[in-house]
mmCIF file of C-alpha atoms and ligand atoms in Angstrom:
data_model
loop_
_atom_site.group_PDB
_atom_site.id
_atom_site.type_symbol
_atom_site.label_atom_id
_atom_site.label_comp_id
_atom_site.label_asym_id
_atom_site.label_seq_id
_atom_site.Cartn_x
_atom_site.Cartn_y
_atom_site.Cartn_z
ATOM 1 C CA MET A 1 -0.262 0.501 0.002
ATOM 2 C CA ASP A 2 1.594 3.251 -1.467
ATOM 3 C CA GLY A 3 1.786 5.468 1.613
ATOM 4 C CA LEU A 4 1.104 3.383 4.182
ATOM 5 C CA SER A 5 4.145 4.371 7.082
ATOM 6 C CA ASN A 6 2.402 8.204 6.467
ATOM 7 C CA ILE A 7 0.812 8.980 10.741
ATOM 8 C CA GLY A 8 -2.589 10.248 8.730
ATOM 9 C CA THR A 9 -2.138 6.234 7.423
ATOM 10 C CA ILE A 10 -1.520 5.212 9.952
ATOM 11 C CA LYS A 11 -4.147 6.570 12.603
ATOM 12 C CA GLU A 12 -6.856 6.117 9.771
ATOM 13 C CA ILE A 13 -5.470 2.295 9.573
ATOM 14 C CA LEU A 14 -5.659 1.489 12.918
ATOM 15 C CA SER A 15 -8.873 3.440 13.489
ATOM 16 C CA LYS A 16 -11.230 1.841 11.408
ATOM 17 C CA HIS A 17 -9.750 -1.838 12.386
ATOM 18 C CA GLY A 18 -10.170 -0.477 16.497
ATOM 19 C CA PHE A 19 -6.692 -0.868 17.127
ATOM 20 C CA THR A 20 -4.550 -0.730 20.185
ATOM 21 C CA PHE A 21 -1.767 -0.464 21.618
ATOM 22 C CA SER A 22 -0.487 -3.556 23.867
ATOM 23 C CA LYS A 23 1.973 -1.985 25.728
ATOM 24 C CA ALA A 24 3.151 -6.501 26.568
ATOM 25 C CA LEU A 25 3.349 -7.295 23.117
ATOM 26 C CA GLY A 26 6.249 -4.182 22.360
ATOM 27 C CA GLN A 27 3.806 -2.065 20.070
ATOM 28 C CA ASN A 28 4.873 1.069 19.119
ATOM 29 C CA PHE A 29 4.890 1.031 15.623
ATOM 30 C CA LEU A 30 7.368 3.388 13.098
ATOM 31 C CA VAL A 31 5.524 6.802 11.087
ATOM 32 C CA ASN A 32 8.564 8.049 9.948
ATOM 33 C CA PRO A 33 8.554 7.447 6.380
ATOM 34 C CA SER A 34 12.724 7.097 5.598
ATOM 35 C CA VAL A 35 12.910 4.752 8.838
ATOM 36 C CA CYS A 36 11.852 1.569 6.607
ATOM 37 C CA PRO A 37 13.858 2.445 3.716
ATOM 38 C CA ARG A 38 16.790 2.283 4.608
ATOM 39 C CA ILE A 39 15.705 -0.939 6.933
ATOM 40 C CA ALA A 40 15.586 -3.095 3.524
ATOM 41 C CA GLU A 41 17.888 -1.622 2.398
ATOM 42 C CA GLN A 42 21.134 -2.352 4.373
ATOM 43 C CA GLY A 43 19.227 -5.249 5.385
ATOM 44 C CA ASN A 44 19.508 -7.131 2.533
ATOM 45 C CA ALA A 45 15.835 -7.267 1.504
ATOM 46 C CA ARG A 46 17.223 -6.927 -2.776
ATOM 47 C CA LYS A 47 16.877 -10.276 -5.635
ATOM 48 C CA GLY A 48 17.762 -12.894 -4.086
ATOM 49 C CA PHE A 49 17.128 -13.001 -0.864
ATOM 50 C CA GLY A 50 14.237 -14.359 1.241
ATOM 51 C CA ILE A 51 13.213 -11.887 4.276
ATOM 52 C CA ILE A 52 12.058 -13.631 7.976
ATOM 53 C CA GLU A 53 10.215 -10.043 9.463
ATOM 54 C CA ILE A 54 9.669 -10.256 13.623
ATOM 55 C CA GLY A 55 7.013 -8.849 14.383
ATOM 56 C CA THR A 56 5.107 -6.169 11.285
ATOM 57 C CA GLY A 57 2.433 -4.402 13.844
ATOM 58 C CA ILE A 58 0.888 -2.794 10.630
ATOM 59 C CA GLY A 59 2.922 -3.818 7.861
ATOM 60 C CA VAL A 60 5.334 -0.513 7.575
ATOM 61 C CA LEU A 61 8.759 -2.347 7.389
ATOM 62 C CA THR A 62 6.691 -5.697 5.917
ATOM 63 C CA ASN A 63 6.322 -3.249 2.702
ATOM 64 C CA GLU A 64 9.645 -1.945 1.941
ATOM 65 C CA LEU A 65 10.296 -5.415 2.228
ATOM 66 C CA ALA A 66 8.253 -6.551 -0.041
ATOM 67 C CA LYS A 67 9.057 -4.626 -3.383
ATOM 68 C CA ARG A 68 12.460 -5.074 -2.538
ATOM 69 C CA ALA A 69 13.318 -9.009 -1.982
ATOM 70 C CA ASP A 70 12.268 -12.137 -3.647
ATOM 71 C CA LYS A 71 9.810 -13.578 -1.052
ATOM 72 C CA VAL A 72 9.317 -11.759 2.670
ATOM 73 C CA VAL A 73 7.913 -14.713 5.808
ATOM 74 C CA ALA A 74 6.723 -12.669 8.835
ATOM 75 C CA ILE A 75 6.133 -13.532 11.674
ATOM 76 C CA GLU A 76 3.621 -11.603 13.824
ATOM 77 C CA ILE A 77 2.059 -12.438 17.683
ATOM 78 C CA ASP A 78 -1.586 -10.057 17.461
ATOM 79 C CA SER A 79 -3.969 -12.144 16.163
ATOM 80 C CA ARG A 80 -5.937 -8.721 15.914
ATOM 81 C CA LEU A 81 -2.964 -7.318 12.992
ATOM 82 C CA MET A 82 -4.391 -10.525 10.976
ATOM 83 C CA PRO A 83 -7.213 -8.723 8.935
ATOM 84 C CA VAL A 84 -5.099 -4.933 9.115
ATOM 85 C CA LEU A 85 -2.186 -6.909 7.163
ATOM 86 C CA ALA A 86 -4.646 -8.455 4.978
ATOM 87 C CA GLU A 87 -5.765 -4.987 3.431
ATOM 88 C CA THR A 88 -2.014 -3.199 3.870
ATOM 89 C CA LEU A 89 -0.524 -5.696 2.158
ATOM 90 C CA SER A 90 -2.594 -7.271 0.150
ATOM 91 C CA GLU A 91 -0.873 -5.896 -3.606
ATOM 92 C CA HIS A 92 1.832 -8.352 -2.825
ATOM 93 C CA ARG A 93 1.927 -11.550 -4.261
ATOM 94 C CA ASN A 94 5.069 -12.500 -1.824
ATOM 95 C CA VAL A 95 3.702 -12.253 1.443
ATOM 96 C CA LYS A 96 3.147 -14.343 3.882
ATOM 97 C CA ILE A 97 2.915 -14.489 7.105
ATOM 98 C CA ILE A 98 2.587 -16.674 9.948
ATOM 99 C CA ASN A 99 0.774 -15.835 13.317
ATOM 100 C CA ASP A 100 3.019 -16.529 16.415
ATOM 101 C CA ASP A 101 5.532 -16.293 18.834
ATOM 102 C CA VAL A 102 8.492 -16.175 16.996
ATOM 103 C CA MET A 103 10.447 -17.913 20.214
ATOM 104 C CA ASN A 104 7.869 -20.828 18.740
ATOM 105 C CA VAL A 105 9.013 -20.601 15.222
ATOM 106 C CA ASP A 106 11.129 -23.597 13.794
ATOM 107 C CA LEU A 107 13.466 -21.052 11.443
ATOM 108 C CA ARG A 108 15.597 -23.433 10.315
ATOM 109 C CA GLN A 109 12.615 -25.772 8.826
ATOM 110 C CA LEU A 110 10.730 -22.277 7.251
ATOM 111 C CA ILE A 111 14.703 -21.382 5.697
ATOM 112 C CA GLU A 112 14.509 -24.195 4.030
ATOM 113 C CA GLU A 113 11.035 -25.249 3.433
ATOM 114 C CA GLU A 114 10.218 -20.963 2.190
ATOM 115 C CA PHE A 115 13.302 -20.610 0.925
ATOM 116 C CA PRO A 116 15.097 -22.794 -1.123
ATOM 117 C CA GLY A 117 17.779 -21.930 -3.845
ATOM 118 C CA LEU A 118 17.712 -17.952 -1.685
ATOM 119 C CA GLU A 119 19.889 -16.211 0.402
ATOM 120 C CA VAL A 120 19.051 -15.371 4.057
ATOM 121 C CA ALA A 121 18.351 -12.405 6.114
ATOM 122 C CA VAL A 122 16.327 -11.368 8.873
ATOM 123 C CA CYS A 123 14.499 -7.868 9.015
ATOM 124 C CA ALA A 124 13.071 -6.543 12.043
ATOM 125 C CA ASN A 125 12.209 -3.640 14.518
ATOM 126 C CA LEU A 126 12.168 -5.522 17.925
ATOM 127 C CA PRO A 127 9.806 -5.717 20.641
ATOM 128 C CA TYR A 128 12.050 -4.606 22.592
ATOM 129 C CA TYR A 129 10.436 -6.313 25.360
ATOM 130 C CA ILE A 130 12.139 -9.453 24.618
ATOM 131 C CA THR A 131 15.111 -8.395 21.936
ATOM 132 C CA SER A 132 17.965 -9.989 23.870
ATOM 133 C CA PRO A 133 16.285 -13.713 23.739
ATOM 134 C CA ILE A 134 15.289 -12.739 19.605
ATOM 135 C CA ILE A 135 18.938 -12.332 18.791
ATOM 136 C CA MET A 136 20.409 -14.781 20.898
ATOM 137 C CA MET A 137 17.976 -17.271 19.165
ATOM 138 C CA LEU A 138 18.846 -16.332 15.923
ATOM 139 C CA LEU A 139 22.280 -16.601 16.537
ATOM 140 C CA GLU A 140 22.528 -20.114 19.065
ATOM 141 C CA LYS A 141 20.957 -21.918 16.166
ATOM 142 C CA ARG A 142 22.919 -20.724 14.146
ATOM 143 C CA LEU A 143 20.553 -20.910 10.815
ATOM 144 C CA PRO A 144 21.668 -20.708 7.491
ATOM 145 C CA VAL A 145 21.755 -16.391 7.413
ATOM 146 C CA ARG A 146 23.471 -14.062 6.401
ATOM 147 C CA THR A 147 22.344 -10.591 8.472
ATOM 148 C CA VAL A 148 20.428 -10.294 11.174
ATOM 149 C CA THR A 149 19.029 -6.442 10.925
ATOM 150 C CA VAL A 150 16.592 -5.021 13.845
ATOM 151 C CA MET A 151 16.166 -1.340 15.596
ATOM 152 C CA VAL A 152 16.839 -1.693 19.385
ATOM 153 C CA GLN A 153 17.038 0.439 22.461
ATOM 154 C CA LYS A 154 19.795 2.647 21.956
ATOM 155 C CA GLU A 155 21.746 1.573 24.946
ATOM 156 C CA ALA A 156 20.818 -1.941 23.813
ATOM 157 C CA ALA A 157 22.942 -1.099 20.591
ATOM 158 C CA GLN A 158 25.184 -0.223 21.799
ATOM 159 C CA ARG A 159 25.906 -3.095 25.045
ATOM 160 C CA LEU A 160 25.653 -5.088 21.558
ATOM 161 C CA CYS A 161 27.710 -3.558 19.174
ATOM 162 C CA ALA A 162 30.504 -2.707 22.019
ATOM 163 C CA PRO A 163 34.426 -3.919 21.083
ATOM 164 C CA LEU A 164 35.304 -5.591 23.752
ATOM 165 C CA GLY A 165 38.184 -4.875 25.862
ATOM 166 C CA THR A 166 35.447 -1.073 26.279
ATOM 167 C CA ARG A 167 34.037 -0.652 29.469
ATOM 168 C CA ASP A 168 30.333 -1.245 28.027
ATOM 169 C CA ALA A 169 31.212 -5.095 27.234
ATOM 170 C CA GLY A 170 29.140 -7.987 28.701
ATOM 171 C CA ALA A 171 28.314 -11.733 28.041
ATOM 172 C CA VAL A 172 25.439 -11.326 25.493
ATOM 173 C CA THR A 173 28.706 -8.342 23.504
ATOM 174 C CA VAL A 174 30.811 -11.501 24.162
ATOM 175 C CA ALA A 175 28.437 -13.422 22.760
ATOM 176 C CA VAL A 176 27.675 -11.723 19.698
ATOM 177 C CA ARG A 177 30.754 -11.358 18.661
ATOM 178 C CA TYR A 178 31.130 -15.495 18.942
ATOM 179 C CA PHE A 179 28.438 -15.288 16.684
ATOM 180 C CA SER A 180 29.154 -12.620 14.444
ATOM 181 C CA GLU A 181 30.505 -9.103 13.631
ATOM 182 C CA PRO A 182 28.076 -5.885 15.244
ATOM 183 C CA GLU A 183 27.606 -2.922 13.168
ATOM 184 C CA LEU A 184 25.841 0.474 14.246
ATOM 185 C CA LEU A 185 24.546 1.098 11.372
ATOM 186 C CA PHE A 186 21.529 4.824 12.500
ATOM 187 C CA ASN A 187 20.301 6.298 15.423
ATOM 188 C CA VAL A 188 16.188 6.505 15.178
ATOM 189 C CA SER A 189 15.165 9.519 17.729
ATOM 190 C CA ARG A 190 11.388 8.919 19.591
ATOM 191 C CA GLY A 191 9.403 11.047 18.177
ATOM 192 C CA SER A 192 9.592 7.973 15.013
ATOM 193 C CA PHE A 193 7.499 6.366 16.874
ATOM 194 C CA MET A 194 3.688 5.978 17.471
ATOM 195 C CA PRO A 195 2.709 5.574 20.842
ATOM 196 C CA SER A 196 6.663 7.074 21.285
ATOM 197 C CA PRO A 197 8.466 5.125 23.668
ATOM 198 C CA ASN A 198 10.624 7.427 26.405
ATOM 199 C CA VAL A 199 14.557 5.932 25.109
ATOM 200 C CA ASP A 200 15.431 6.316 21.250
ATOM 201 C CA SER A 201 16.444 3.908 19.083
ATOM 202 C CA CYS A 202 19.226 2.254 16.655
ATOM 203 C CA VAL A 203 19.425 -0.329 13.646
ATOM 204 C CA VAL A 204 22.609 -2.591 14.477
ATOM 205 C CA ARG A 205 22.900 -5.187 11.565
ATOM 206 C CA PHE A 206 25.023 -8.620 12.653
ATOM 207 C CA SER A 207 27.335 -10.676 9.937
ATOM 208 C CA LEU A 208 26.876 -13.869 10.881
ATOM 209 C CA ARG A 209 30.136 -15.741 10.795
ATOM 210 C CA GLU A 210 30.657 -18.507 8.380
ATOM 211 C CA GLU A 211 32.325 -20.115 11.559
ATOM 212 C CA THR A 212 33.245 -19.225 14.854
ATOM 213 C CA PRO A 213 37.106 -18.583 16.096
ATOM 214 C CA PRO A 214 38.765 -21.450 16.877
ATOM 215 C CA GLY A 215 40.079 -22.990 20.440
ATOM 216 C CA VAL A 216 36.632 -23.255 22.512
ATOM 217 C CA THR A 217 37.427 -26.208 23.718
ATOM 218 C CA ASP A 218 33.460 -26.566 25.491
ATOM 219 C CA GLU A 219 30.759 -24.319 24.163
ATOM 220 C CA ALA A 220 28.539 -24.345 26.458
ATOM 221 C CA PHE A 221 31.615 -24.392 29.442
ATOM 222 C CA PHE A 222 32.270 -20.890 27.692
ATOM 223 C CA PHE A 223 28.975 -19.551 27.903
ATOM 224 C CA LYS A 224 29.066 -21.045 31.182
ATOM 225 C CA THR A 225 31.644 -18.906 32.343
ATOM 226 C CA VAL A 226 31.613 -15.923 30.190
ATOM 227 C CA ARG A 227 28.345 -15.477 32.268
ATOM 228 C CA ALA A 228 29.546 -16.120 36.082
ATOM 229 C CA ALA A 229 33.065 -13.780 34.575
ATOM 230 C CA PHE A 230 30.393 -10.730 34.006
ATOM 231 C CA SER A 231 28.519 -12.330 36.789
ATOM 232 C CA GLN A 232 29.294 -9.074 39.864
ATOM 233 C CA ARG A 233 30.049 -5.522 37.538
ATOM 234 C CA ARG A 234 32.843 -3.902 38.588
ATOM 235 C CA LYS A 235 34.306 -6.890 40.512
ATOM 236 C CA THR A 236 37.660 -8.571 39.681
ATOM 237 C CA LEU A 237 37.182 -10.838 37.381
ATOM 238 C CA ALA A 238 38.596 -13.042 39.589
ATOM 239 C CA ASN A 239 36.051 -13.005 42.551
ATOM 240 C CA SER A 240 33.358 -12.575 39.451
ATOM 241 C CA ALA A 241 34.319 -15.968 38.076
ATOM 242 C CA ALA A 242 34.844 -17.847 41.671
ATOM 243 C CA SER A 243 31.250 -17.422 42.490
ATOM 244 C CA GLY A 244 29.902 -17.138 39.454
ATOM 245 C CA LEU A 245 31.126 -20.710 38.916
ATOM 246 C CA GLY A 246 31.204 -21.891 42.762
ATOM 247 C CA LEU A 247 34.559 -23.116 42.614
ATOM 248 C CA PRO A 248 37.290 -21.616 44.714
ATOM 249 C CA LYS A 249 39.151 -18.382 43.983
ATOM 250 C CA SER A 250 42.756 -20.056 44.732
ATOM 251 C CA ARG A 251 41.509 -21.612 41.516
ATOM 252 C CA VAL A 252 39.943 -19.303 39.195
ATOM 253 C CA ALA A 253 43.247 -17.659 39.472
ATOM 254 C CA GLU A 254 45.180 -20.066 38.414
ATOM 255 C CA ALA A 255 43.238 -20.056 35.730
ATOM 256 C CA ILE A 256 43.837 -16.355 35.172
ATOM 257 C CA ALA A 257 47.631 -16.815 35.629
ATOM 258 C CA SER A 258 47.578 -19.508 33.116
ATOM 259 C CA ALA A 259 45.984 -17.415 30.246
ATOM 260 C CA GLY A 260 48.477 -15.276 30.184
ATOM 261 C CA LEU A 261 45.834 -12.303 32.651
ATOM 262 C CA PRO A 262 46.908 -10.426 35.146
ATOM 263 C CA GLU A 263 45.140 -11.144 38.750
ATOM 264 C CA SER A 264 42.698 -7.172 38.531
ATOM 265 C CA VAL A 265 41.996 -7.543 35.402
ATOM 266 C CA ARG A 266 38.335 -6.443 35.155
ATOM 267 C CA PRO A 267 36.072 -9.256 32.893
ATOM 268 C CA GLU A 268 34.633 -5.891 30.486
ATOM 269 C CA GLN A 269 39.357 -5.898 30.002
ATOM 270 C CA LEU A 270 39.625 -9.194 28.268
ATOM 271 C CA THR A 271 39.505 -9.269 24.015
ATOM 272 C CA MET A 272 37.474 -13.260 22.946
ATOM 273 C CA GLU A 273 41.416 -15.151 22.299
ATOM 274 C CA GLN A 274 41.804 -14.483 26.573
ATOM 275 C CA PHE A 275 38.347 -15.660 27.363
ATOM 276 C CA ILE A 276 38.395 -18.148 25.271
ATOM 277 C CA ALA A 277 41.918 -18.486 27.049
ATOM 278 C CA PHE A 278 40.539 -18.306 30.510
ATOM 279 C CA ALA A 279 37.791 -21.333 29.898
ATOM 280 C CA ASN A 280 39.841 -23.221 28.656
ATOM 281 C CA ALA A 281 42.801 -22.628 31.688
ATOM 282 C CA LEU A 282 39.812 -23.276 33.881
ATOM 283 C CA GLN A 283 38.623 -26.389 32.484
ATOM 284 C CA ASP A 284 41.573 -28.395 32.815
ATOM 285 C CA ASN A 285 42.388 -27.012 35.837
HETATM 286 N N1 SAM B 301 7.486 -3.293 12.156
HETATM 287 C C1 SAM B 301 6.369 -2.492 12.497
HETATM 288 C C2 SAM B 301 6.898 -1.653 12.299
HETATM 289 O O1 SAM B 301 7.932 -1.116 12.987
HETATM 290 O O2 SAM B 301 6.119 -0.709 12.889
HETATM 291 C C3 SAM B 301 5.766 -3.068 13.799
HETATM 292 C C4 SAM B 301 6.863 -3.344 14.934
HETATM 293 S S1 SAM B 301 7.427 -3.641 16.812
HETATM 294 C C5 SAM B 301 7.930 -2.589 17.792
HETATM 295 C C6 SAM B 301 6.905 -5.014 17.484
HETATM 296 C C7 SAM B 301 6.024 -5.603 16.491
HETATM 297 O O3 SAM B 301 5.858 -7.763 17.585
HETATM 298 C C8 SAM B 301 4.175 -5.765 17.261
HETATM 299 O O4 SAM B 301 3.833 -5.525 16.398
HETATM 300 C C9 SAM B 301 3.980 -7.036 18.059
HETATM 301 O O5 SAM B 301 2.996 -7.054 18.280
HETATM 302 C C10 SAM B 301 5.251 -8.046 17.634
HETATM 303 N N2 SAM B 301 5.117 -9.369 18.214
HETATM 304 C C11 SAM B 301 5.570 -8.948 20.219
HETATM 305 N N3 SAM B 301 6.164 -9.931 20.938
HETATM 306 C C12 SAM B 301 6.026 -10.689 19.723
HETATM 307 C C13 SAM B 301 6.727 -11.865 18.867
HETATM 308 N N4 SAM B 301 7.068 -13.182 20.434
HETATM 309 N N5 SAM B 301 6.265 -12.713 18.478
HETATM 310 C C14 SAM B 301 6.178 -12.587 16.895
HETATM 311 N N6 SAM B 301 6.314 -11.009 17.401
HETATM 312 C C15 SAM B 301 5.587 -10.400 17.990
#
C-alpha cells in the first residue's frame, strides 16, 4: 500500500480496525517514512534474498521488504493485526504471514521450506521486551542466515555492538561477537514511533560468521564461564568468576595466570582470545 508509513494513513487504518496498542507486546509502530526503506536496503532486502521479518505491526517494514526481496515471511504474535495486514499488504504476492510467537517457530525448517535457492536475511523492528532473547536465539541456532538487521533500544545497541575490552562490554557482547560481526548502522529518534517510547533507538546489523572463533574446547562451558565472569559487574574476574561458578578463588586465579592475564584483571578488559584461553585453562585445571 502506498504511503503506508504516513502517520495520517496509519491512524486511519488503526481506527478503522479499532486497534489499540499493547504495551506488553512492545507495540511501538514506526511512523517515520524514511526509516523502513533504510532498514530494508541495509538489511539485504534485494533480489536473490528471502527475508524473515519479526513483528509486522501494520506492515510498514514488511511493505518495503516485499518491494525489494524475492520473498518475505513475517512472524507476528498479535492475531488482531491479521485483518489489518490482509488490507495493507494485499498488493504483494510474495509475502506470507505466520501468526505465532517467533520463539515457537522452527526457523531452520521455515528457511528450508520457504526459501529454497535463496540467500536469507532477518530484518525487524524488534519488540523491546524480548530483544536479547530473540537476537541470541537467531545467533545461537547457527541458521543459514547472512545478516540480522534489527532496530533495538539505543542502550541495548551500545552493549550489543561494544568492542570487547571496553566498559560497555558484557556477556551478551561476547556471545554476539562469537557468532557475528556487529555494526551500529543509524539512530532513530523516539519521535519516529507511535506511541513514542521513552528512549531513542538504533538500527544494528549482525553479519553472521561462517566460522566461530577457534580454540573453544567446550562451547557450553565457555558461555557458562563468560556469564559467570560478568555476573558481578565491576568486580575482578577472579572474584566474579569464582562466585558465579561456585569455585574456590585459588583455582580461578590459577586459570587467570595460566591464560597470561594479571590477577587484578576485570571481565570487561578481556578480548575474545583471552576469554577462550581463560575458559580452557579453567576447564583443564
Ligand atoms: N514492524 C512494525 C513497525 O516497525 O511499525 C512493528 C514493530 S513493534 C516494535 C513490534 C511488533 O512485534 C509488534 O507488532 C508486536 O505485536 C510484535 N511481537 C511482539 N512479541 C512478539 C513475538 N514474541 N513474536 C512475534 N511478534 C511479536
